[in-house]
mmCIF file of C-alpha atoms in Angstrom:
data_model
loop_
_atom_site.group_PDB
_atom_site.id
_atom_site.type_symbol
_atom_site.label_atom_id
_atom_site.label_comp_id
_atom_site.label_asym_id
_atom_site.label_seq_id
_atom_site.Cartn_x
_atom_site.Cartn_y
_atom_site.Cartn_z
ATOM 1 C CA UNK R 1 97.234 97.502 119.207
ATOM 2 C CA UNK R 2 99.640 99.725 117.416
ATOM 3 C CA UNK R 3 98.931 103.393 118.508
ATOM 4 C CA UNK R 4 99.229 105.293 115.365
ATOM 5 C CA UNK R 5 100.236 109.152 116.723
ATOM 6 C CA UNK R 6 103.358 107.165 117.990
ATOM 7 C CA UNK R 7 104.642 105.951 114.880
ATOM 8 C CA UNK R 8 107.925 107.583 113.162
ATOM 9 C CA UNK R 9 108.163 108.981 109.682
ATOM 10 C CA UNK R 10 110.055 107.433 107.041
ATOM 11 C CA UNK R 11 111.785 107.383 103.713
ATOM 12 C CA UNK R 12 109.438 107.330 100.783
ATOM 13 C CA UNK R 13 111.015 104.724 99.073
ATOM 14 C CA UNK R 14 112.015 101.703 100.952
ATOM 15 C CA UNK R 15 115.232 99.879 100.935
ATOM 16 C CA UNK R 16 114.756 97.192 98.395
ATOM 17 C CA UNK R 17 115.928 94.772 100.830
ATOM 18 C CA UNK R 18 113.519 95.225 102.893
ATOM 19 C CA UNK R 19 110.979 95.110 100.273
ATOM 20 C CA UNK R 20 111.997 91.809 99.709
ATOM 21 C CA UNK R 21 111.694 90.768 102.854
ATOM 22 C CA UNK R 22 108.360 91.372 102.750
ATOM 23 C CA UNK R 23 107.358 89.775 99.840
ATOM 24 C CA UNK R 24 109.270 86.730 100.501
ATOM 25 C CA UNK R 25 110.696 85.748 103.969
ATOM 26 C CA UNK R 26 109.063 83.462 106.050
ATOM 27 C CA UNK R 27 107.827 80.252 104.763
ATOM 28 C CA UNK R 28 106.707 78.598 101.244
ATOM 29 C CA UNK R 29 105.538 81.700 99.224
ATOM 30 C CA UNK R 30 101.546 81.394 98.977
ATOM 31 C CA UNK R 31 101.078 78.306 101.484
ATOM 32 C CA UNK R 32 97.554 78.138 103.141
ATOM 33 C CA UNK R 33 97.709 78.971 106.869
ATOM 34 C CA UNK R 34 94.794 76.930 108.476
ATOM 35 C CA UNK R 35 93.281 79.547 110.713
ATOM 36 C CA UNK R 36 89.997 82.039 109.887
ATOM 37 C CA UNK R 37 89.773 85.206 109.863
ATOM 38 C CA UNK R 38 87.254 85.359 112.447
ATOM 39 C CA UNK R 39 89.408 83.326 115.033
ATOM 40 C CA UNK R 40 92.476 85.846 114.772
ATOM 41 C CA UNK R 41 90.119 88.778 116.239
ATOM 42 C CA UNK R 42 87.233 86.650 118.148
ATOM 43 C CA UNK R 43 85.389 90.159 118.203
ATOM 44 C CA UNK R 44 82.267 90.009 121.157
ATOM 45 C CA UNK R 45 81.472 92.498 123.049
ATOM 46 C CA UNK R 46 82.955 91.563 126.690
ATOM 47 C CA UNK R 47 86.126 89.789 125.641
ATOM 48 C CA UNK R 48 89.227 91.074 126.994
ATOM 49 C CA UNK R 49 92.897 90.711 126.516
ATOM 50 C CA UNK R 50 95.376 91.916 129.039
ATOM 51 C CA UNK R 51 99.152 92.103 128.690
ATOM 52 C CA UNK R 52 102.654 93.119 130.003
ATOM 53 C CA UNK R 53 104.549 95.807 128.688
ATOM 54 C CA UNK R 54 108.323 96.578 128.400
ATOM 55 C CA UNK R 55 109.662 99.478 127.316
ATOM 56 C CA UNK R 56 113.390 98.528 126.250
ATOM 57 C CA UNK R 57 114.559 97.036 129.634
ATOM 58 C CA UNK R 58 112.240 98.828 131.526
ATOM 59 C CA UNK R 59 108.838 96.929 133.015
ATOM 60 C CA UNK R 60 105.814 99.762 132.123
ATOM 61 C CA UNK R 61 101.958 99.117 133.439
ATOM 62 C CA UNK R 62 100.353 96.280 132.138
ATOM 63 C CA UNK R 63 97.710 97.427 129.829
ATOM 64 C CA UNK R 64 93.936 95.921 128.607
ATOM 65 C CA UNK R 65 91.285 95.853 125.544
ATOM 66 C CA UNK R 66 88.154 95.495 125.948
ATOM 67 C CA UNK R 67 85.259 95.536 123.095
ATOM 68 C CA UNK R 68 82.717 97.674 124.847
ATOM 69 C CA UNK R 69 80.411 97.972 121.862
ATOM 70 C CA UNK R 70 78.825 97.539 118.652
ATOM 71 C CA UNK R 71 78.740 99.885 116.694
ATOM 72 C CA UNK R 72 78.973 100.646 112.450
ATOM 73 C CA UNK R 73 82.033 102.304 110.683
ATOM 74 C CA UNK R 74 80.933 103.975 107.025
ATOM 75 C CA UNK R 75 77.697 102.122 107.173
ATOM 76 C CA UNK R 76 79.297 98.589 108.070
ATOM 77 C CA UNK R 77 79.266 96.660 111.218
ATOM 78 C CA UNK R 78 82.209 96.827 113.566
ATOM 79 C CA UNK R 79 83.000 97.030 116.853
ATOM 80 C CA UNK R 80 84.793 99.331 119.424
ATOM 81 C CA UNK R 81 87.600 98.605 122.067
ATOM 82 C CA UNK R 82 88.879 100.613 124.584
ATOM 83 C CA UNK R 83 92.697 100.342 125.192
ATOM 84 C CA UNK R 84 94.298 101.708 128.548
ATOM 85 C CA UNK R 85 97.176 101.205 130.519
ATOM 86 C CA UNK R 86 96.098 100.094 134.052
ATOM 87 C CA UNK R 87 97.630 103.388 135.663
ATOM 88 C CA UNK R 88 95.251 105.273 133.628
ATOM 89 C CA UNK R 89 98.205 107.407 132.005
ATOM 90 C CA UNK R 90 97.362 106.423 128.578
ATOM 91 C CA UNK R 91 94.199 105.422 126.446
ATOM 92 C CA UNK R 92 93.028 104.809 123.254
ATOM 93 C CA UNK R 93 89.748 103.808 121.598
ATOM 94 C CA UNK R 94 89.501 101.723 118.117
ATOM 95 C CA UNK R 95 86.548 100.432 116.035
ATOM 96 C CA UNK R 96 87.323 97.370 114.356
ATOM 97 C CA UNK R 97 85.538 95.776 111.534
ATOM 98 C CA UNK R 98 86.010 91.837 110.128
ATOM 99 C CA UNK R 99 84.695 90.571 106.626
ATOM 100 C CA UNK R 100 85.907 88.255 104.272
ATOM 101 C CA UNK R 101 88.660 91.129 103.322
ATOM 102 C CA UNK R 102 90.466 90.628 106.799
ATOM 103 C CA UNK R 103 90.555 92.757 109.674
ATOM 104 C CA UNK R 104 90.214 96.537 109.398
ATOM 105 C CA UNK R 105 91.089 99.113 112.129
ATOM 106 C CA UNK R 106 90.262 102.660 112.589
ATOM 107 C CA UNK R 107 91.602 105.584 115.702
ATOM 108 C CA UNK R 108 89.558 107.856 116.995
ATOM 109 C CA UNK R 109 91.425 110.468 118.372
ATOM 110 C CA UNK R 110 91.760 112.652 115.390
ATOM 111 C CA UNK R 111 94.818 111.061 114.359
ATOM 112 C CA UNK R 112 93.349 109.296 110.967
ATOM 113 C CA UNK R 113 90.711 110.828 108.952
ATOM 114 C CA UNK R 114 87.556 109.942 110.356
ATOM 115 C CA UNK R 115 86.818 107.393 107.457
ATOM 116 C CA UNK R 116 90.194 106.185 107.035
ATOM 117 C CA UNK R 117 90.839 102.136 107.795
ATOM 118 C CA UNK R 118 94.166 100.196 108.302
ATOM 119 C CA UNK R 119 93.932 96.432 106.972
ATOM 120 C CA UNK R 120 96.149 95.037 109.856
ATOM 121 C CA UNK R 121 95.328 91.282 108.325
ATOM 122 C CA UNK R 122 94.457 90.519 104.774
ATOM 123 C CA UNK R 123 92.426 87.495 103.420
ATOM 124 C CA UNK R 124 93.196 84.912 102.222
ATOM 125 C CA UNK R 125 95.561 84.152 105.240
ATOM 126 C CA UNK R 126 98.598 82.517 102.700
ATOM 127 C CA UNK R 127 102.607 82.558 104.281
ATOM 128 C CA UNK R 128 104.607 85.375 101.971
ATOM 129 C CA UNK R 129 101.339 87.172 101.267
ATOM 130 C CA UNK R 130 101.735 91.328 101.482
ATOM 131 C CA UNK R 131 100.254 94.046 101.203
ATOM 132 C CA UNK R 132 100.309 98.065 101.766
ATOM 133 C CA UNK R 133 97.878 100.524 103.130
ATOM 134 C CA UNK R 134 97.942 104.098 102.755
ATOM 135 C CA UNK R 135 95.826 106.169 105.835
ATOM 136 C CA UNK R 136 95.246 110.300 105.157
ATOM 137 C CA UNK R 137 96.391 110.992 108.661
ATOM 138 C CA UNK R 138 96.771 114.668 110.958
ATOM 139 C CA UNK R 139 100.296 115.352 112.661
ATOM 140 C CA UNK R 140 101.490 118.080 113.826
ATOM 141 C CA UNK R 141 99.354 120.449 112.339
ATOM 142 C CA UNK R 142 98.891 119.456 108.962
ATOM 143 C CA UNK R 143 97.944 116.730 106.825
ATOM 144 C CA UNK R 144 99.838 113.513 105.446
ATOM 145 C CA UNK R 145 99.780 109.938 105.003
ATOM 146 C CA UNK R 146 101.212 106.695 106.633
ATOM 147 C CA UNK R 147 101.940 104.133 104.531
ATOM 148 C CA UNK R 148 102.057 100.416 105.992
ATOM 149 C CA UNK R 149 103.815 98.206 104.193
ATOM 150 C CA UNK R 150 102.292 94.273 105.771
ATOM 151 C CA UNK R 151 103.505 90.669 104.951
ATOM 152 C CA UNK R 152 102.072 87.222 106.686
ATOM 153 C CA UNK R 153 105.194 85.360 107.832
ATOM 154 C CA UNK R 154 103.542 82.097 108.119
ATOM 155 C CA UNK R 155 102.689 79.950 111.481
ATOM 156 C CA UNK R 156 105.185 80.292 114.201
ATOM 157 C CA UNK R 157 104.978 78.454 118.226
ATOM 158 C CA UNK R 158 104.777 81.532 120.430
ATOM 159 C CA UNK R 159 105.627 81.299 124.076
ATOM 160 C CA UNK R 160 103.703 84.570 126.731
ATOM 161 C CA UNK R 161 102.911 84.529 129.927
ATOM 162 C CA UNK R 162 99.094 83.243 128.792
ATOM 163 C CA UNK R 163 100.429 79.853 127.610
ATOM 164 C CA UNK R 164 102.439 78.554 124.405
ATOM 165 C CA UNK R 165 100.584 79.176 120.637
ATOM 166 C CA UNK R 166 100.747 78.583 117.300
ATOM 167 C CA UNK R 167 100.218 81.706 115.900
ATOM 168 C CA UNK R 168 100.355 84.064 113.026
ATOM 169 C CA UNK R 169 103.227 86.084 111.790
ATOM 170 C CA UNK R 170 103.059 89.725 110.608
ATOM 171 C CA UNK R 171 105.327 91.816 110.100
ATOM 172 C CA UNK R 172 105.097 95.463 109.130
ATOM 173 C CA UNK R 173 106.964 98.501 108.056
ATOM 174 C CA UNK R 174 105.646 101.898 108.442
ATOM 175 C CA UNK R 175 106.523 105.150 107.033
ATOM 176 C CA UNK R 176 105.297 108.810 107.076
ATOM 177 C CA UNK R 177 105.332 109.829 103.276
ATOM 178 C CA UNK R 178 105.441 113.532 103.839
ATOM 179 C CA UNK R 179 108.453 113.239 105.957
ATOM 180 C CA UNK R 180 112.464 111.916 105.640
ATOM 181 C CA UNK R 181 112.919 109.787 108.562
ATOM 182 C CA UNK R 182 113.810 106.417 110.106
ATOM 183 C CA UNK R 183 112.074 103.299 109.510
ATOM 184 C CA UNK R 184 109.706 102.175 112.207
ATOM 185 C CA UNK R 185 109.402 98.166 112.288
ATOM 186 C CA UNK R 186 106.250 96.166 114.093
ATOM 187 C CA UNK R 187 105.313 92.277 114.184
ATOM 188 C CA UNK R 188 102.642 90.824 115.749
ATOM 189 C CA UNK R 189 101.654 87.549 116.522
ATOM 190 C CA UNK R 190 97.657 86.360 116.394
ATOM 191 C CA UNK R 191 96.486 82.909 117.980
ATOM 192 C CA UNK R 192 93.258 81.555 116.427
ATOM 193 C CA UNK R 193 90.974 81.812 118.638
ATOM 194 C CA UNK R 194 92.967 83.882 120.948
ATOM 195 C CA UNK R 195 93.559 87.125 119.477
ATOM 196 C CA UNK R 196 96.730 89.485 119.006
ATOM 197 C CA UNK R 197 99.238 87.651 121.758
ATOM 198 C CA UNK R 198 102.485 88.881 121.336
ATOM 199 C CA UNK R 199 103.646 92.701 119.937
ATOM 200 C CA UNK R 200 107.081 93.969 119.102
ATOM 201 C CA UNK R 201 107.382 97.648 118.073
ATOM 202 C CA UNK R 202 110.927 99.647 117.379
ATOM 203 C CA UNK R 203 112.770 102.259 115.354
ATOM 204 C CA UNK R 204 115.469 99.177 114.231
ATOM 205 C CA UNK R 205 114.687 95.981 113.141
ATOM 206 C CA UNK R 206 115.680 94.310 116.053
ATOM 207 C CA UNK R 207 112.828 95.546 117.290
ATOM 208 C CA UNK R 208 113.523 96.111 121.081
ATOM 209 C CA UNK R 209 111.882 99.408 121.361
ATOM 210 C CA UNK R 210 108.323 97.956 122.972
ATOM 211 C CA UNK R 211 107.221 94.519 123.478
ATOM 212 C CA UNK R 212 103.391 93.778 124.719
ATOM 213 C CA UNK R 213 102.504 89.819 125.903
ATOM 214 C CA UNK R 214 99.392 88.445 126.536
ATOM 215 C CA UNK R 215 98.924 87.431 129.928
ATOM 216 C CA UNK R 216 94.986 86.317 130.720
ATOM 217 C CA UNK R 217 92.097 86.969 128.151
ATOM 218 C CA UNK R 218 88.601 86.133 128.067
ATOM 219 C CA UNK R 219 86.234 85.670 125.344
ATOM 220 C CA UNK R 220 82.424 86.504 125.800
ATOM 221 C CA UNK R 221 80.073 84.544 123.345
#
């Protein structure tokens, strides 16, 4: 649920460290996680997730998704959510598509190039898996590129105001290529047959910049 105008530019070349991290924290290297793809996202039109939000300390609006329809992203079938805070202050709109690949995301909003994709989950789901994305993006005034730098940190017990999970891991690292900046950090947790239930976003890796919980969802057939 990442909102990708908000994101922070960073180094080109990232700490090894943390490239390590990536590629290796987080459970037996390669290890099956026993969850499909399809039950990370359960994608239907009507289903609905809604959530608190923190900023830091502070309590913020609690916000919703919703896929509202279906609808095709370069000639493929996907779907597209609306995402809103309940004060109405801010909004978003996504298509996302699921194959056999994983789970693919695109903004409207003008933000990424209108056939630009994020791969926020890869298949096969396997514990120390990674990957990186690279999205052709527009910020102020000009064009660039994100690059997402993903890694599956296995199957973790996840306790939100919905109930208690097992869930899946992912961490991320962003960075804005065409810009020398800090490090933005995000991990989020998916339930099979749930969804996305738990979100941390932050300039540190502590992480304690945003944090999103699931509190009621409901799945349409």
């Amino acid at each position: 649920m990442v909102q990708y105008g908000k994101t922070i530019g960073v180094r080109r070349i990232f700490p090894l460290a943390i490239l390590l991290c990536l590629a290796s924290c987080g459970g037996p290297l390669g290890k099956p996680i026993n969850a499909k793809m399809s039950d990370l996202m359960p994608l239907a039109v009507g289903s609905e997730w809604k959530y608190s939000q923190k900023g830091g300390t502070s309590r913020q609006p609690d916000r919703s998704r919703r896929v509202v329809s279906k609808t095709t992203f370069n000639g493929k079938p996907a779907f597209e959510l609306e995402d809103k805070d309940e004060d109405g202050q801010n909004s978003a709109r996504y298509i996302y598509r699921l194959n056999d690949d994983g789970l693919f995301l695109h903004q409207f909003d003008g933000y990424m190039r209108k056939d630009a994709e994020n791969r926020e989950i890869q298949a096969p789901l396997k514990s120390g898996s990674s990957w990186q994305v690279e999205i052709p993006v527009f910020s102020g005034g000009h064009a660039g590129k994100e690059q997402w730098n993903y890694s599956i940190r296995g199957m973790e017990k996840v306790t939100v105001p919905a109930g208690t999970f097992q869930a899946v891991r992912i961490d991320c690292v962003n960075s804005f290529l065409d810009e020398a900046s800090q490090l933005f950090y995000r991990r989020a947790w998916y339930a099979p047959k749930v969804g996305m239930i738990k979100l941390l976003m932050g300039n540190s890796p502590e992480l304690k910049d945003s944090t999103m919980e699931l509190k009621s969802y409901k799945l349409a057939n």
